[in-house]
Amino acid sequence: MKLTLRVWRQKNSNTQGQLEDHQLDDVSPDSSFLEMIDDLNEKLTNEGKEPIAFDHDCREGICGMCSLVVNGVAHGQDRELIKAVTICQLHMRNFHGGETIVLEPWRAKGFPILKDLIVDRGAFDRIIQAGGFISVGTGSAPDANASPIPKKNADIAMDAAACIGCGACVAACPNASAMLFTSAKMGNLNHLPQGQTERYQRVVNMVTQMDKEGFGACTNMGECEAVCPKEINLDFIAQMNKDLITAALKGIGPTV
Amino acid sequence: MVGILHFPNTTIGKKIIMALSGAIWLGFLAGHMVGNLKIFMGAEHFNEYAHGLRTLGEPILVYGQALWIARLVVVPALVLHVWAAITLSLLNMQARDSKYVQHRKLNANAAQLSMIFGGIALFLFIIFHLMHFTLGVLVHPSFNPNDPYHNVIAGFQSYFYIPAVIYLIALAALSLHLYHGTWSMFQTLGLNNKTYTKSLRILAWLVAISITAGFALVPLSVMFGVVG
Ligand code: HEM
Ligand code: FES
């Protein structure tokens, strides 16, 4: 099928970017979205032009590297049947011949654009460094049943741990807020016994770091959960809010 | 102490201040709305109620004291609410420093997207309302501090119903603000979750409709000659 791709091209973080049109004449409906860009890049390279820079790694929806805003929606999942996928898991059969597809990078102050469609998501690493861990003596892994955990908590922790840190929540949020990510990255630990010791210091530190990175505040619209490829939901943000209130009442200040 | 002092510096802390102050105003509005309905019981009853607000708590409190205590709660609550709303809205605008050429929303509704605009409209309305019925300056044709019943009726009949229509527009803004605000409050305070979210949405809808309808009844009744 034939497609027009309007792609954001930007040389580096210091320059202005703009949209650039590319015609594709022979896109296979069976190819994945990223393979379609690969084909275009091959063509561009053969023509001696600069290929489009975009992030990707596993291409099976588990690593969190791919990050494209497709026609205004993070990971492009705006079609009825397509929910909870990363863009690497989307196929061209979901598009129509003759369509124009607009490709943009995640846009947020906390995610500076490095080149074309690639942004720097180092802010997420720093939020995790601020508290998304537990301090334990290393050694061999303990038995999974060594400490009893209610099934409900184990399930919630597992749901939170599904976050692959892709940043679609930030990209989709009208306020470029990172609350869904931050709440998931503490939600996994805060629902397990091992995470309790540092629980309230963790929430204060991670929230403080999140604010420092320049992300916006939550206005409870739920745009984030609508695009999350791992279906992380707003409950984690509510829990984070509640834990921050408790931490404030306990008198815990930030150490980051 | 350091924890609680740091709290308003965080985005979530400001949001929680907004939720708590919004809750205070929600309670105040509910009481205010029910009080207003006494207008349907006639001039004497309504004026007695208005006077009663000033003599509330006697002999422990003196004339007007209860009203001032209430003002000492709702005025700072409004200041905090507006401060947090404006600070966070500016921050949110800055957080998306490069704009999308195309950005589609999948979930957000008009109530959510209009919070700051509706809020600013409400703020302006509160000033208008105080000039109209509390101070009786500029926008009231025949204000008499000792006859609230007359003030309401004449106020809504005056100037080709323009003040009454301003009230109705402000109430429309209020209903949108309360529809998102009431549910949002629970989410912000960490009291919402998937089990309750549907019920809380319904509650928010009921709150928005009942408060707005209760308030709207008074200007509508004056406009259509039911009272007055
Ligand atoms: C009539 C008085 C008002 C009432 C009863 C009220 C009530 C509320 C409530 C209950 C919330 C929810 C708090 C939360 O999200 O957790 C809220 C949010 C908000 N209010 Fe108000 N408010 C009033 C006036 C105002 C004014 C005067 C402004 C601004 C100038 C304003 C701006 C906002 C904004 C921006 C939000 C946040 C919306 C969001 O997070 O999506 N409000 N309000
Ligand atoms: S490339 Fe790994 S999740 Fe898409």
Short mmCIF file of C-alpha atoms and ligand atoms in Angstrom, two decimals, chain A residues 218-220, chain B residues 15 18-19 22-23 25-26 29 78 81-82 85 89 112 115-116 119-120 122-123 126 174 177-178 180-182 184-185 188, ligand 1:
data_model
loop_
_atom_site.label_atom_id
_atom_site.label_comp_id
_atom_site.label_asym_id
_atom_site.label_seq_id
_atom_site.Cartn_x
_atom_site.Cartn_y
_atom_site.Cartn_z
CA CYS A 218 -1.47 15.38 37.54
CA THR A 219 -4.93 16.71 36.75
CA ASN A 220 -6.57 13.28 36.93
CA LYS B 15 -2.65 19.40 44.46
CA MET B 18 -6.30 22.28 46.16
CA ALA B 19 -8.39 19.22 46.98
CA GLY B 22 -12.02 22.64 47.20
CA ALA B 23 -13.71 20.33 49.71
CA TRP B 25 -15.81 25.27 49.37
CA LEU B 26 -17.95 22.37 48.31
CA LEU B 29 -21.66 25.91 48.76
CA LEU B 78 -10.10 30.22 48.26
CA HIS B 81 -7.03 27.03 46.04
CA VAL B 82 -6.38 29.78 43.51
CA ALA B 85 -4.36 26.24 40.73
CA SER B 89 -1.27 25.41 35.69
CA GLN B 112 -11.37 18.27 32.86
CA MET B 115 -10.89 23.48 35.05
CA ILE B 116 -8.59 26.50 35.08
CA GLY B 119 -12.08 28.38 37.91
CA ILE B 120 -11.07 31.86 36.75
CA LEU B 122 -15.82 31.42 39.17
CA PHE B 123 -13.30 33.73 40.82
CA ILE B 126 -17.40 35.57 43.36
CA LEU B 174 -19.64 25.63 38.52
CA HIS B 177 -15.91 22.44 37.81
CA LEU B 178 -17.67 20.33 40.40
CA HIS B 180 -14.46 16.89 37.64
CA GLY B 181 -13.53 18.46 40.99
CA THR B 182 -15.57 16.17 43.22
CA SER B 184 -10.77 14.44 41.38
CA MET B 185 -10.71 15.33 45.07
CA THR B 188 -5.96 13.39 44.77
C1 HEM C 1 -16.60 28.13 43.80
C2 HEM C 1 -15.53 27.77 44.30
C3 HEM C 1 -14.73 26.56 43.93
C4 HEM C 1 -14.96 25.25 44.27
C5 HEM C 1 -16.11 24.71 45.06
C6 HEM C 1 -13.88 24.47 43.70
C7 HEM C 1 -13.77 23.12 43.86
C8 HEM C 1 -12.72 22.38 43.36
C9 HEM C 1 -12.46 21.01 43.66
C10 HEM C 1 -13.28 20.14 44.61
C11 HEM C 1 -11.35 20.65 42.96
C12 HEM C 1 -10.71 19.28 42.95
C13 HEM C 1 -9.36 19.26 43.57
C14 HEM C 1 -8.58 18.10 43.05
O1 HEM C 1 -8.36 18.02 41.86
O2 HEM C 1 -8.23 17.25 43.83
C15 HEM C 1 -10.93 21.76 42.20
C16 HEM C 1 -9.86 21.76 41.32
C17 HEM C 1 -9.41 22.88 40.65
N1 HEM C 1 -9.88 24.18 40.77
FE1 HEM C 1 -11.46 24.75 41.88
N2 HEM C 1 -13.05 25.30 43.02
C18 HEM C 1 -13.52 26.59 43.13
C19 HEM C 1 -12.96 27.74 42.62
C20 HEM C 1 -11.83 27.77 41.80
C21 HEM C 1 -11.17 28.96 41.35
C22 HEM C 1 -11.59 30.37 41.71
C23 HEM C 1 -10.12 28.54 40.55
C24 HEM C 1 -9.05 29.27 39.78
C25 HEM C 1 -8.78 30.45 39.59
C26 HEM C 1 -10.12 27.11 40.51
C27 HEM C 1 -9.27 26.33 39.78
C28 HEM C 1 -9.15 24.97 39.91
C29 HEM C 1 -8.20 24.16 39.19
C30 HEM C 1 -7.20 24.62 38.13
C31 HEM C 1 -8.37 22.86 39.66
C32 HEM C 1 -7.56 21.64 39.25
C33 HEM C 1 -8.22 20.95 38.17
C34 HEM C 1 -7.57 19.67 37.80
O3 HEM C 1 -6.71 19.19 38.54
O4 HEM C 1 -7.93 19.16 36.75
N3 HEM C 1 -11.17 26.65 41.29
N4 HEM C 1 -11.77 22.82 42.46
#
